[in-house]
Amino acid sequence: MKRIILISICLLTALSVSAQEKKLLRGFDGGMMVHAGYLKGDLDAIGYEAKGMTAGIGGVARLHLGDHFRVGGEGYVSTLSQLGNGSYLKYGWGGAGG
């Protein structure tokens, strides 16, 4: 994970330096987002129906390339407490986009 972060920082720095001359990289945007919702579903492996309010956090990061293109990714994770004994479910999703 540390390698990926280091490579990403080096790549962004290189793109930023070269983009100042060619105007390929026009900026970036993104941020962290807190979210909440309701989850209901069956866990067939243990014969249990999970349901309740979830809370989570996630984020998005995008690079602006030229005047009309963006490349980046986003990811989120939600946590659902169950049974009142410290049990919980975590559900995550994310991906890259253009």
PDB file of C-alpha atoms in Angstrom:
ATOM      1  CA  MET A   1       0.000   0.000   0.000  1.00  0.00           C
ATOM      2  CA  LYS A   2       2.870   2.353   0.817  1.00  0.00           C
ATOM      3  CA  ARG A   3       4.367   1.665  -2.616  1.00  0.00           C
ATOM      4  CA  ILE A   4       1.121   2.574  -4.355  1.00  0.00           C
ATOM      5  CA  ILE A   5       0.877   5.859  -2.439  1.00  0.00           C
ATOM      6  CA  LEU A   6       4.514   6.702  -3.148  1.00  0.00           C
ATOM      7  CA  ILE A   7       4.163   5.885  -6.858  1.00  0.00           C
ATOM      8  CA  SER A   8       0.966   7.965  -7.039  1.00  0.00           C
ATOM      9  CA  ILE A   9       2.659  10.964  -5.438  1.00  0.00           C
ATOM     10  CA  CYS A  10       5.634  10.694  -7.818  1.00  0.00           C
ATOM     11  CA  LEU A  11       3.311  10.358 -10.823  1.00  0.00           C
ATOM     12  CA  LEU A  12       1.221  13.370  -9.775  1.00  0.00           C
ATOM     13  CA  THR A  13       4.355  15.448  -9.230  1.00  0.00           C
ATOM     14  CA  ALA A  14       5.752  14.479 -12.647  1.00  0.00           C
ATOM     15  CA  LEU A  15       2.430  15.199 -14.360  1.00  0.00           C
ATOM     16  CA  SER A  16       2.154  18.515 -12.566  1.00  0.00           C
ATOM     17  CA  VAL A  17       5.628  19.645 -13.648  1.00  0.00           C
ATOM     18  CA  SER A  18       5.145  18.584 -17.274  1.00  0.00           C
ATOM     19  CA  ALA A  19       1.571  19.839 -17.369  1.00  0.00           C
ATOM     20  CA  GLN A  20       2.609  23.385 -16.482  1.00  0.00           C
ATOM     21  CA  GLU A  21       4.336  23.615 -19.847  1.00  0.00           C
ATOM     22  CA  LYS A  22       1.772  21.766 -21.999  1.00  0.00           C
ATOM     23  CA  LYS A  23      -1.401  22.493 -19.998  1.00  0.00           C
ATOM     24  CA  LEU A  24      -2.398  18.828 -20.031  1.00  0.00           C
ATOM     25  CA  LEU A  25      -3.112  18.734 -16.305  1.00  0.00           C
ATOM     26  CA  ARG A  26      -5.571  21.521 -15.527  1.00  0.00           C
ATOM     27  CA  GLY A  27      -6.075  20.751 -11.847  1.00  0.00           C
ATOM     28  CA  PHE A  28      -7.696  18.257  -9.536  1.00  0.00           C
ATOM     29  CA  ASP A  29     -10.653  17.926  -7.191  1.00  0.00           C
ATOM     30  CA  GLY A  30     -12.142  15.532  -4.689  1.00  0.00           C
ATOM     31  CA  GLY A  31     -12.545  15.058  -0.992  1.00  0.00           C
ATOM     32  CA  MET A  32     -13.846  12.923   1.830  1.00  0.00           C
ATOM     33  CA  MET A  33     -17.553  12.203   2.255  1.00  0.00           C
ATOM     34  CA  VAL A  34     -19.510  10.890   5.225  1.00  0.00           C
ATOM     35  CA  HIS A  35     -22.634   8.927   4.355  1.00  0.00           C
ATOM     36  CA  ALA A  36     -25.504   7.066   6.004  1.00  0.00           C
ATOM     37  CA  GLY A  37     -28.222   4.757   4.739  1.00  0.00           C
ATOM     38  CA  TYR A  38     -30.297   1.644   5.323  1.00  0.00           C
ATOM     39  CA  LEU A  39     -29.126  -1.886   4.498  1.00  0.00           C
ATOM     40  CA  LYS A  40     -31.191  -5.072   4.346  1.00  0.00           C
ATOM     41  CA  GLY A  41     -29.995  -8.421   3.031  1.00  0.00           C
ATOM     42  CA  ASP A  42     -29.619 -12.139   3.682  1.00  0.00           C
ATOM     43  CA  LEU A  43     -26.383 -13.834   4.705  1.00  0.00           C
ATOM     44  CA  ASP A  44     -27.165 -17.295   3.319  1.00  0.00           C
ATOM     45  CA  ALA A  45     -23.950 -18.855   4.647  1.00  0.00           C
ATOM     46  CA  ILE A  46     -25.131 -18.424   8.238  1.00  0.00           C
ATOM     47  CA  GLY A  47     -28.892 -18.114   7.700  1.00  0.00           C
ATOM     48  CA  TYR A  48     -29.123 -14.544   9.017  1.00  0.00           C
ATOM     49  CA  GLU A  49     -31.005 -11.475   7.771  1.00  0.00           C
ATOM     50  CA  ALA A  50     -29.034  -8.278   8.362  1.00  0.00           C
ATOM     51  CA  LYS A  51     -30.856  -4.954   8.434  1.00  0.00           C
ATOM     52  CA  GLY A  52     -30.450  -1.515   9.940  1.00  0.00           C
ATOM     53  CA  MET A  53     -28.908   1.920   9.576  1.00  0.00           C
ATOM     54  CA  THR A  54     -25.363   2.152   8.250  1.00  0.00           C
ATOM     55  CA  ALA A  55     -22.756   4.875   8.592  1.00  0.00           C
ATOM     56  CA  GLY A  56     -19.559   5.230   6.663  1.00  0.00           C
ATOM     57  CA  ILE A  57     -16.884   7.314   5.052  1.00  0.00           C
ATOM     58  CA  GLY A  58     -15.296   7.469   1.636  1.00  0.00           C
ATOM     59  CA  GLY A  59     -13.784   9.778  -0.878  1.00  0.00           C
ATOM     60  CA  VAL A  60     -13.063  10.729  -4.434  1.00  0.00           C
ATOM     61  CA  ALA A  61     -10.008  12.107  -6.268  1.00  0.00           C
ATOM     62  CA  ARG A  62      -9.952  13.285  -9.893  1.00  0.00           C
ATOM     63  CA  LEU A  63      -7.351  14.819 -12.211  1.00  0.00           C
ATOM     64  CA  HIS A  64      -8.562  17.301 -14.828  1.00  0.00           C
ATOM     65  CA  LEU A  65      -6.888  16.526 -18.155  1.00  0.00           C
ATOM     66  CA  GLY A  66      -7.219  19.195 -20.799  1.00  0.00           C
ATOM     67  CA  ASP A  67     -10.511  21.039 -21.038  1.00  0.00           C
ATOM     68  CA  HIS A  68     -12.952  18.114 -21.124  1.00  0.00           C
ATOM     69  CA  PHE A  69     -11.548  14.964 -19.464  1.00  0.00           C
ATOM     70  CA  ARG A  70     -11.230  13.728 -15.904  1.00  0.00           C
ATOM     71  CA  VAL A  71      -9.541  10.586 -14.578  1.00  0.00           C
ATOM     72  CA  GLY A  72      -9.741   9.362 -11.013  1.00  0.00           C
ATOM     73  CA  GLY A  73     -11.315   7.009  -8.564  1.00  0.00           C
ATOM     74  CA  GLU A  74     -13.547   6.766  -5.555  1.00  0.00           C
ATOM     75  CA  GLY A  75     -14.217   4.348  -2.730  1.00  0.00           C
ATOM     76  CA  TYR A  76     -16.454   4.008   0.300  1.00  0.00           C
ATOM     77  CA  VAL A  77     -16.995   1.700   3.272  1.00  0.00           C
ATOM     78  CA  SER A  78     -20.161   1.383   5.379  1.00  0.00           C
ATOM     79  CA  THR A  79     -20.478  -0.290   8.787  1.00  0.00           C
ATOM     80  CA  LEU A  80     -23.666  -1.896  10.127  1.00  0.00           C
ATOM     81  CA  SER A  81     -23.799  -2.858  13.827  1.00  0.00           C
ATOM     82  CA  GLN A  82     -25.739  -6.063  14.593  1.00  0.00           C
ATOM     83  CA  LEU A  83     -27.048  -8.027  17.609  1.00  0.00           C
ATOM     84  CA  GLY A  84     -25.936  -5.427  20.178  1.00  0.00           C
ATOM     85  CA  ASN A  85     -22.875  -7.500  21.136  1.00  0.00           C
ATOM     86  CA  GLY A  86     -20.132  -5.799  19.127  1.00  0.00           C
ATOM     87  CA  SER A  87     -20.901  -7.679  15.898  1.00  0.00           C
ATOM     88  CA  TYR A  88     -20.860  -5.683  12.693  1.00  0.00           C
ATOM     89  CA  LEU A  89     -20.863  -5.958   8.911  1.00  0.00           C
ATOM     90  CA  LYS A  90     -18.621  -3.868   6.672  1.00  0.00           C
ATOM     91  CA  TYR A  91     -19.500  -3.248   3.056  1.00  0.00           C
ATOM     92  CA  GLY A  92     -17.077  -1.504   0.719  1.00  0.00           C
ATOM     93  CA  TRP A  93     -17.122  -0.467  -2.897  1.00  0.00           C
ATOM     94  CA  GLY A  94     -15.034   1.642  -5.223  1.00  0.00           C
ATOM     95  CA  GLY A  95     -13.418   1.896  -8.596  1.00  0.00           C
ATOM     96  CA  ALA A  96     -11.615   3.958 -11.192  1.00  0.00           C
ATOM     97  CA  GLY A  97     -13.267   6.088 -13.827  1.00  0.00           C
ATOM     98  CA  GLY A  98     -12.738   8.531 -16.576  1.00  0.00           C
TER      99      GLY A  98
END
